[in-house]
CSV table of C-alpha atoms in Angstrom, one decimal:
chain,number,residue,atom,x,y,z
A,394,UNK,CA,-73.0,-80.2,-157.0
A,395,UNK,CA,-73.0,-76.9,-155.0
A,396,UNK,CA,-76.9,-76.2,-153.3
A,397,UNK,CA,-77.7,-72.7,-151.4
A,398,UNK,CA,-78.8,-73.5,-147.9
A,399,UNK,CA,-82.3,-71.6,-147.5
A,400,UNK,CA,-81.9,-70.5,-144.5
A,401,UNK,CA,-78.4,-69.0,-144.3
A,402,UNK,CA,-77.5,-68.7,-147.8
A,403,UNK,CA,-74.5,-70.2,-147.5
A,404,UNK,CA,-73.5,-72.6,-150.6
A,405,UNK,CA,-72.4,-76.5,-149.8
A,406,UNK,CA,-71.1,-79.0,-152.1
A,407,UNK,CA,-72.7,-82.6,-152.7
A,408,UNK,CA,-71.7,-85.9,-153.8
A,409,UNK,CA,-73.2,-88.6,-155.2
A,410,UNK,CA,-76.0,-90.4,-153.1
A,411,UNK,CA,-75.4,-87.3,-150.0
A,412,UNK,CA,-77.5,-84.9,-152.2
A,413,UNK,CA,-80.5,-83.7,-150.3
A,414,UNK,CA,-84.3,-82.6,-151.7
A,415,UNK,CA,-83.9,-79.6,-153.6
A,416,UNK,CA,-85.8,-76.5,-155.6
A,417,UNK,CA,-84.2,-75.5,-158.6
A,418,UNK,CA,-84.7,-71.8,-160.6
A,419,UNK,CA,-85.3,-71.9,-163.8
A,420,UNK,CA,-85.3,-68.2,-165.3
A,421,UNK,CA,-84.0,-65.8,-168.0
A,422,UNK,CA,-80.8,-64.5,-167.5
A,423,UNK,CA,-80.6,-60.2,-166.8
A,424,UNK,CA,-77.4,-57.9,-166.8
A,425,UNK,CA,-77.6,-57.6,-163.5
A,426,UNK,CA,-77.0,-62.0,-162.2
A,427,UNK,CA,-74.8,-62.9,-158.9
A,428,UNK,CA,-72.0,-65.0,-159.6
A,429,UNK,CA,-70.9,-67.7,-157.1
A,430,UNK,CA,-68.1,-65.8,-155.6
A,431,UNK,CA,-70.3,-62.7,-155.3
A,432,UNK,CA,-73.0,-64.6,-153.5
A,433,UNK,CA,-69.9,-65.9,-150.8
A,434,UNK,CA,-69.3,-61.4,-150.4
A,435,UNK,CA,-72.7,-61.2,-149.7
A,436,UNK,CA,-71.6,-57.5,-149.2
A,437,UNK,CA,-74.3,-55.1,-149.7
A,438,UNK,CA,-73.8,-54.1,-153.2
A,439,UNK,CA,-74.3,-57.7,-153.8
A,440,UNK,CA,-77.9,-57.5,-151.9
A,441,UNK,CA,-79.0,-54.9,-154.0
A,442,UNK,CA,-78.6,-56.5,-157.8
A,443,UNK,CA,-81.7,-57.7,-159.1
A,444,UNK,CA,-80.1,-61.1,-159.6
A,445,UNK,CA,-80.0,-61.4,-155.6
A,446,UNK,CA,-83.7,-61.0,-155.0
A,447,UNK,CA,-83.8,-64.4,-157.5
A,448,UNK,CA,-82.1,-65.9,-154.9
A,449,UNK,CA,-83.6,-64.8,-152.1
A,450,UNK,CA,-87.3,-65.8,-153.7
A,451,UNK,CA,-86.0,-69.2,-154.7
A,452,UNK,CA,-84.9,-69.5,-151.2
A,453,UNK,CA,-88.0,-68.1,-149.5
A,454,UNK,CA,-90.4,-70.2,-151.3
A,455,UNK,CA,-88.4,-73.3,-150.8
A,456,UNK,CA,-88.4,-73.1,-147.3
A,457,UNK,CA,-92.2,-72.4,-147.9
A,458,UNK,CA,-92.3,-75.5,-149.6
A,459,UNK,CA,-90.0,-77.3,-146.8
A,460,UNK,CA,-87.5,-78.2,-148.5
A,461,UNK,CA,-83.8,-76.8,-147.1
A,462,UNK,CA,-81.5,-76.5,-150.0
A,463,UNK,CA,-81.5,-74.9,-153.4
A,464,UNK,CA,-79.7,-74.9,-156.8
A,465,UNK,CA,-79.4,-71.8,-159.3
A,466,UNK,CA,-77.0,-71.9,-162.3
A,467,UNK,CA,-76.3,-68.1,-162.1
A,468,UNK,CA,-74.4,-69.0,-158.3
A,469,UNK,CA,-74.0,-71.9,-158.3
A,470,UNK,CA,-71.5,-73.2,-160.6
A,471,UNK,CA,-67.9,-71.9,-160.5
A,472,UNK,CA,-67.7,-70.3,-164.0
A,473,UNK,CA,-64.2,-68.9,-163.5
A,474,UNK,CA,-63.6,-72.9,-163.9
A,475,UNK,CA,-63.9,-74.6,-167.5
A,476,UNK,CA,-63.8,-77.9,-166.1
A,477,UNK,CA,-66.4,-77.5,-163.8
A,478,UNK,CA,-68.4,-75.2,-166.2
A,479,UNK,CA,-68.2,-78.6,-168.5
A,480,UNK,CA,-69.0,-80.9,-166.0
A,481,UNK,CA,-72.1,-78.9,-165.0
A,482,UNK,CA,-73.4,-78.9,-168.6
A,483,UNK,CA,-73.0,-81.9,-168.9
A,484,UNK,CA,-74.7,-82.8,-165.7
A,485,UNK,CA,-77.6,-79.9,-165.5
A,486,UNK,CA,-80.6,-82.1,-167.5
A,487,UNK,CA,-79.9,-84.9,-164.7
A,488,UNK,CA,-79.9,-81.9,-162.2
A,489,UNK,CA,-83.4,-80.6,-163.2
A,490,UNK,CA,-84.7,-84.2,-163.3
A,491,UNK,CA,-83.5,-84.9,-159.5
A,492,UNK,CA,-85.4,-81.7,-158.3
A,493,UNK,CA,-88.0,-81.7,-156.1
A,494,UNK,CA,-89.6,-79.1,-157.8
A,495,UNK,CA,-88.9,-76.4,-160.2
A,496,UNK,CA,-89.5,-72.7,-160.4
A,497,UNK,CA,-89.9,-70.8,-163.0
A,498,UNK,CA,-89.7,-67.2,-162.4
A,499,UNK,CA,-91.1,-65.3,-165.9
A,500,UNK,CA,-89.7,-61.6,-165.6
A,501,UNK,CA,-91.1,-60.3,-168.2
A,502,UNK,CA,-95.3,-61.8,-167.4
A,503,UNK,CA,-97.6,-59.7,-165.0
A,504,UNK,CA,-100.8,-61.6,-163.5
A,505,UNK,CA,-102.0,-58.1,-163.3
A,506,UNK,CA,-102.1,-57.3,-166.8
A,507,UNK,CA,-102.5,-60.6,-168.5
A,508,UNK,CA,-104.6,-59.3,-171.3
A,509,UNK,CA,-102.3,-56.6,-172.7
A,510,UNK,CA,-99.5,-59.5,-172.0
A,511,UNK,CA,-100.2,-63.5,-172.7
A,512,UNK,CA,-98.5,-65.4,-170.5
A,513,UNK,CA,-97.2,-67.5,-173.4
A,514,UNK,CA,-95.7,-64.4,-175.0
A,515,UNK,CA,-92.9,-64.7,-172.1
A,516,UNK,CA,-89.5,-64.4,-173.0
A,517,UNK,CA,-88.4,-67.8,-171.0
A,518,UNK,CA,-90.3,-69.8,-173.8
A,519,UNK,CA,-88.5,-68.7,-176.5
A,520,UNK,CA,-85.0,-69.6,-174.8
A,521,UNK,CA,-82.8,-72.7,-175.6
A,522,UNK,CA,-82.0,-74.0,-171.8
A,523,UNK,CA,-85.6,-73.6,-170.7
A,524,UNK,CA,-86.2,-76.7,-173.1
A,525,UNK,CA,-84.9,-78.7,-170.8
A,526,UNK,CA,-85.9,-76.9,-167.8
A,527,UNK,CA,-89.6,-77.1,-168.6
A,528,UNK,CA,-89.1,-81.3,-169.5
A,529,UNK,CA,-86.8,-82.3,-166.9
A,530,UNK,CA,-88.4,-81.7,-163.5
A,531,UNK,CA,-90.8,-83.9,-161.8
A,532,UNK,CA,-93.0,-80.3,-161.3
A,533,UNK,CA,-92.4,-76.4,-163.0
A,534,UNK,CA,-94.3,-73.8,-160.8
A,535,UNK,CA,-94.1,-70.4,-163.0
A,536,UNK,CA,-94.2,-66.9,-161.0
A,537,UNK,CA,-94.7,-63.9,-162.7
A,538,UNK,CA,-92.5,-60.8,-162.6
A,539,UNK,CA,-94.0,-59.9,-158.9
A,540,UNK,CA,-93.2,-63.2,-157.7
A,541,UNK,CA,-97.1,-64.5,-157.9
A,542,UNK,CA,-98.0,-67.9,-158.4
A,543,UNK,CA,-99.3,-68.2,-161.9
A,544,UNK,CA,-100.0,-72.4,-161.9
A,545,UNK,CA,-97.7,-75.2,-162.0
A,546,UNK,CA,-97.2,-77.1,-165.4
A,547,UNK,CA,-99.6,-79.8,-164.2
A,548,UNK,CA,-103.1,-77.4,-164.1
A,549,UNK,CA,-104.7,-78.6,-167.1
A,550,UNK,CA,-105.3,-75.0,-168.5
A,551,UNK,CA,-101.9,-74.5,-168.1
A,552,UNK,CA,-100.8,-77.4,-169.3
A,553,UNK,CA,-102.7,-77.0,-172.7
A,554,UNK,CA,-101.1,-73.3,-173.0
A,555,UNK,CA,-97.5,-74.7,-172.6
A,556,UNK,CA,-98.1,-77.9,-174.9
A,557,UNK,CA,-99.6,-75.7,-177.6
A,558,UNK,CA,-96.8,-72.7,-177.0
A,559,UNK,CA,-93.9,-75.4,-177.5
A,560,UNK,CA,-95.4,-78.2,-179.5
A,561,UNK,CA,-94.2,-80.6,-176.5
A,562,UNK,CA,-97.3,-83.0,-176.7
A,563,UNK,CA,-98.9,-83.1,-173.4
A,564,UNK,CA,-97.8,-86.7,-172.0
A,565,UNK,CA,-94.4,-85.7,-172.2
A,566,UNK,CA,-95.3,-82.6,-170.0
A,567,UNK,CA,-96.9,-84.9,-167.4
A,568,UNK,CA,-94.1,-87.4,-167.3
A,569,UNK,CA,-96.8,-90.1,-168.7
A,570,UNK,CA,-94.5,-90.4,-171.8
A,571,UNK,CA,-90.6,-90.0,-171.8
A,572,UNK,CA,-88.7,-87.5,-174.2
A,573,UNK,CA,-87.1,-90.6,-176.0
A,574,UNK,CA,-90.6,-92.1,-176.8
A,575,UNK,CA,-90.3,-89.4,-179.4
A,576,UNK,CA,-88.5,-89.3,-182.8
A,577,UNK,CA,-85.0,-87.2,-182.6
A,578,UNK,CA,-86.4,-85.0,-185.2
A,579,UNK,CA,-89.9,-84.6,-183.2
A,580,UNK,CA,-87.6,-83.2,-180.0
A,581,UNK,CA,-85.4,-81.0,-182.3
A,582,UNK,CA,-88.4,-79.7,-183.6
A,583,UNK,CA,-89.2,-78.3,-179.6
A,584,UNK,CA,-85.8,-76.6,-180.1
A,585,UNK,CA,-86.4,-75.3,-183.1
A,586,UNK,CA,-87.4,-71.7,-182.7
A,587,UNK,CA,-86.0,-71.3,-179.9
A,588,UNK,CA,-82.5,-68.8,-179.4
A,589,UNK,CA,-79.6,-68.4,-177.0
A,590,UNK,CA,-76.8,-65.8,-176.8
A,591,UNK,CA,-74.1,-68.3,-178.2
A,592,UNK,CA,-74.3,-70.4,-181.1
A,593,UNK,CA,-72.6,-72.9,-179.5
A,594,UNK,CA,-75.2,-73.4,-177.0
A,595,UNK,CA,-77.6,-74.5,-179.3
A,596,UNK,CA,-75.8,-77.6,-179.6
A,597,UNK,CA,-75.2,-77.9,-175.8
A,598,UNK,CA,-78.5,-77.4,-174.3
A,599,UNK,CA,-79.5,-80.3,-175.9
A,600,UNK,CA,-77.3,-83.0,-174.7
A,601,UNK,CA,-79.3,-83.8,-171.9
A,602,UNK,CA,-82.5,-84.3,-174.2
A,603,UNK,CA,-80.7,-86.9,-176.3
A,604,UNK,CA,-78.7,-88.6,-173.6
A,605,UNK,CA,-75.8,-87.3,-174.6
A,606,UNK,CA,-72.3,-86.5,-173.1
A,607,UNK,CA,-69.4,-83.9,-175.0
A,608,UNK,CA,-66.9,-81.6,-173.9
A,609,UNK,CA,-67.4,-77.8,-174.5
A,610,UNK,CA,-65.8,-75.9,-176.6
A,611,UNK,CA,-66.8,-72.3,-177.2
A,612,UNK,CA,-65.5,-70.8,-180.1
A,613,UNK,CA,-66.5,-73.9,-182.3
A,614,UNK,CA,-69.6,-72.3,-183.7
A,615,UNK,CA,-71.7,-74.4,-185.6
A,616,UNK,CA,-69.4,-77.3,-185.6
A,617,UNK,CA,-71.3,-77.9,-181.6
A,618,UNK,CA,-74.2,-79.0,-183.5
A,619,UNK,CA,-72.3,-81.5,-185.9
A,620,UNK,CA,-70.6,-82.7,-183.1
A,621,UNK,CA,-73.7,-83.1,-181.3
A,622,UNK,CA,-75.6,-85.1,-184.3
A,623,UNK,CA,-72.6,-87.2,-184.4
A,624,UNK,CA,-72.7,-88.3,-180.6
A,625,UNK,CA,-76.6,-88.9,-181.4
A,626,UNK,CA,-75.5,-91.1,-184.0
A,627,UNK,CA,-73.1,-93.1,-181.7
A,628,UNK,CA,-77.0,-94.4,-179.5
A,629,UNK,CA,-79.3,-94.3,-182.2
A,630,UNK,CA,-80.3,-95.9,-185.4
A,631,UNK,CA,-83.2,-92.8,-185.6
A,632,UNK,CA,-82.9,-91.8,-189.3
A,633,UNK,CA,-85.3,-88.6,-188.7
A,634,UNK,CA,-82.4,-86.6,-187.3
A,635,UNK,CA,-81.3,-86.4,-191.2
A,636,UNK,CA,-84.3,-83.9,-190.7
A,637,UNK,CA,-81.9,-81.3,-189.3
């Protein structure tokens, strides 16, 4: 896997047990995102997209949290590659889960103006790969638009907001219960109203939930989805996924 260095910016690859700690972004993605060869430029129309100051808060507050390194799917993943795009699907659940800690940058939620504006209202939890983005991580610290701490997912305020926003019971949040203590159609259900941009995603955000490995291919549609049930199938004697 490819990790930002905090300090310099510049972007390493890992293997295997050679991975160092790292933060990891979890956010909605804007028109205006730095792709991982853009990020190498780092020419100054680069610096000034609004995807860059992502990068350089992920960065900042890492280092503010001592830990060095970095990962952020918008720059780091080679998407001019379909094998590697694959591969990092495949791999990004396991990614979040080896974290050290995970921010979660909600650009549409002020802390200044929380009343004309709930903080579960926020676009991030209505998207299909934050699913896995708020489950996976040891730790989610959410910043509002302005980059201010609003809690981590531990706070038990918080924590009652988020279970009651996304129907993920509590435990599971806290890492006292493990996704697969559930039912598959109780986990699908987390999924349910949430969206993404391509219909094939809906299928592949999930993989990681259910343990599951598949290769990608966009332009399938809905058939993701049956392929995924299938591969659910192939561990699992679960009858509730019949459910969906």
């Amino acid at each position: 896997m490819r990790l930002i260095n905090a300090k310099t910016l510049d972007i390493e690859e890992f293997f295997g047990d050679a991975i160092p700690e790292y933060a990891i972004l979890s956010h909605t993605w804007g028109k205006d995102e730095v792709t991982l060869q853009e990020v190498q430029l780092q020419s100054r129309e680069v610096t000034m997209k609004v995807g860059y100051q992502k990068i350089m808060f992920t960065c900042r507050q890492a280092l503010e949290d001592a830990i060095l390194w970095a990962w952020i799917d918008t720059c780091c993943i080679d998407k001019t590659s379909s094998t590697e795009l694959s591969e990092a699907i495949n791999s990004m659940y396991q990614w979040y889960t080896m974290s050290t800690v995970c921010y979660a940058f909600l650009s549409d939620f002020s802390l200044v103006r929380p009343d004309t504006y709930r903080f579960e209202d926020s676009r991030w939890f209505t998207r299909a790969w934050t699913l896995q983005e708020l489950i996976a991580p040891p730790k989610v610290v959410f910043f509002d638009v302005n980059w201010s701490c609003i809690g981590n997912s531990q706070d038990p305020g918080l924590l009652e907001t988020i279970s009651r926003t996304t129907g993920i019971p509590g435990e599971c949040l806290r890492h006292l219960q493990h996704p697969d203590d559930f039912s598959v159609a109780k986990r699908m259900s987390w999924a349910a109203n949430r969206q993404c941009t391509r219909v094939e995603d809906e299928a592949y955000s999930l993989m990681g939930l259910f343990n599951v490995n598949m290769p990608l291919l966009y332009g399938e549609g809905k058939r993701a989805f049956m392929r995924l049930q299938e591969e659910i199938l192939k561990d699992t004697d679960d009858q509730t996924l019949f459910a969906w």
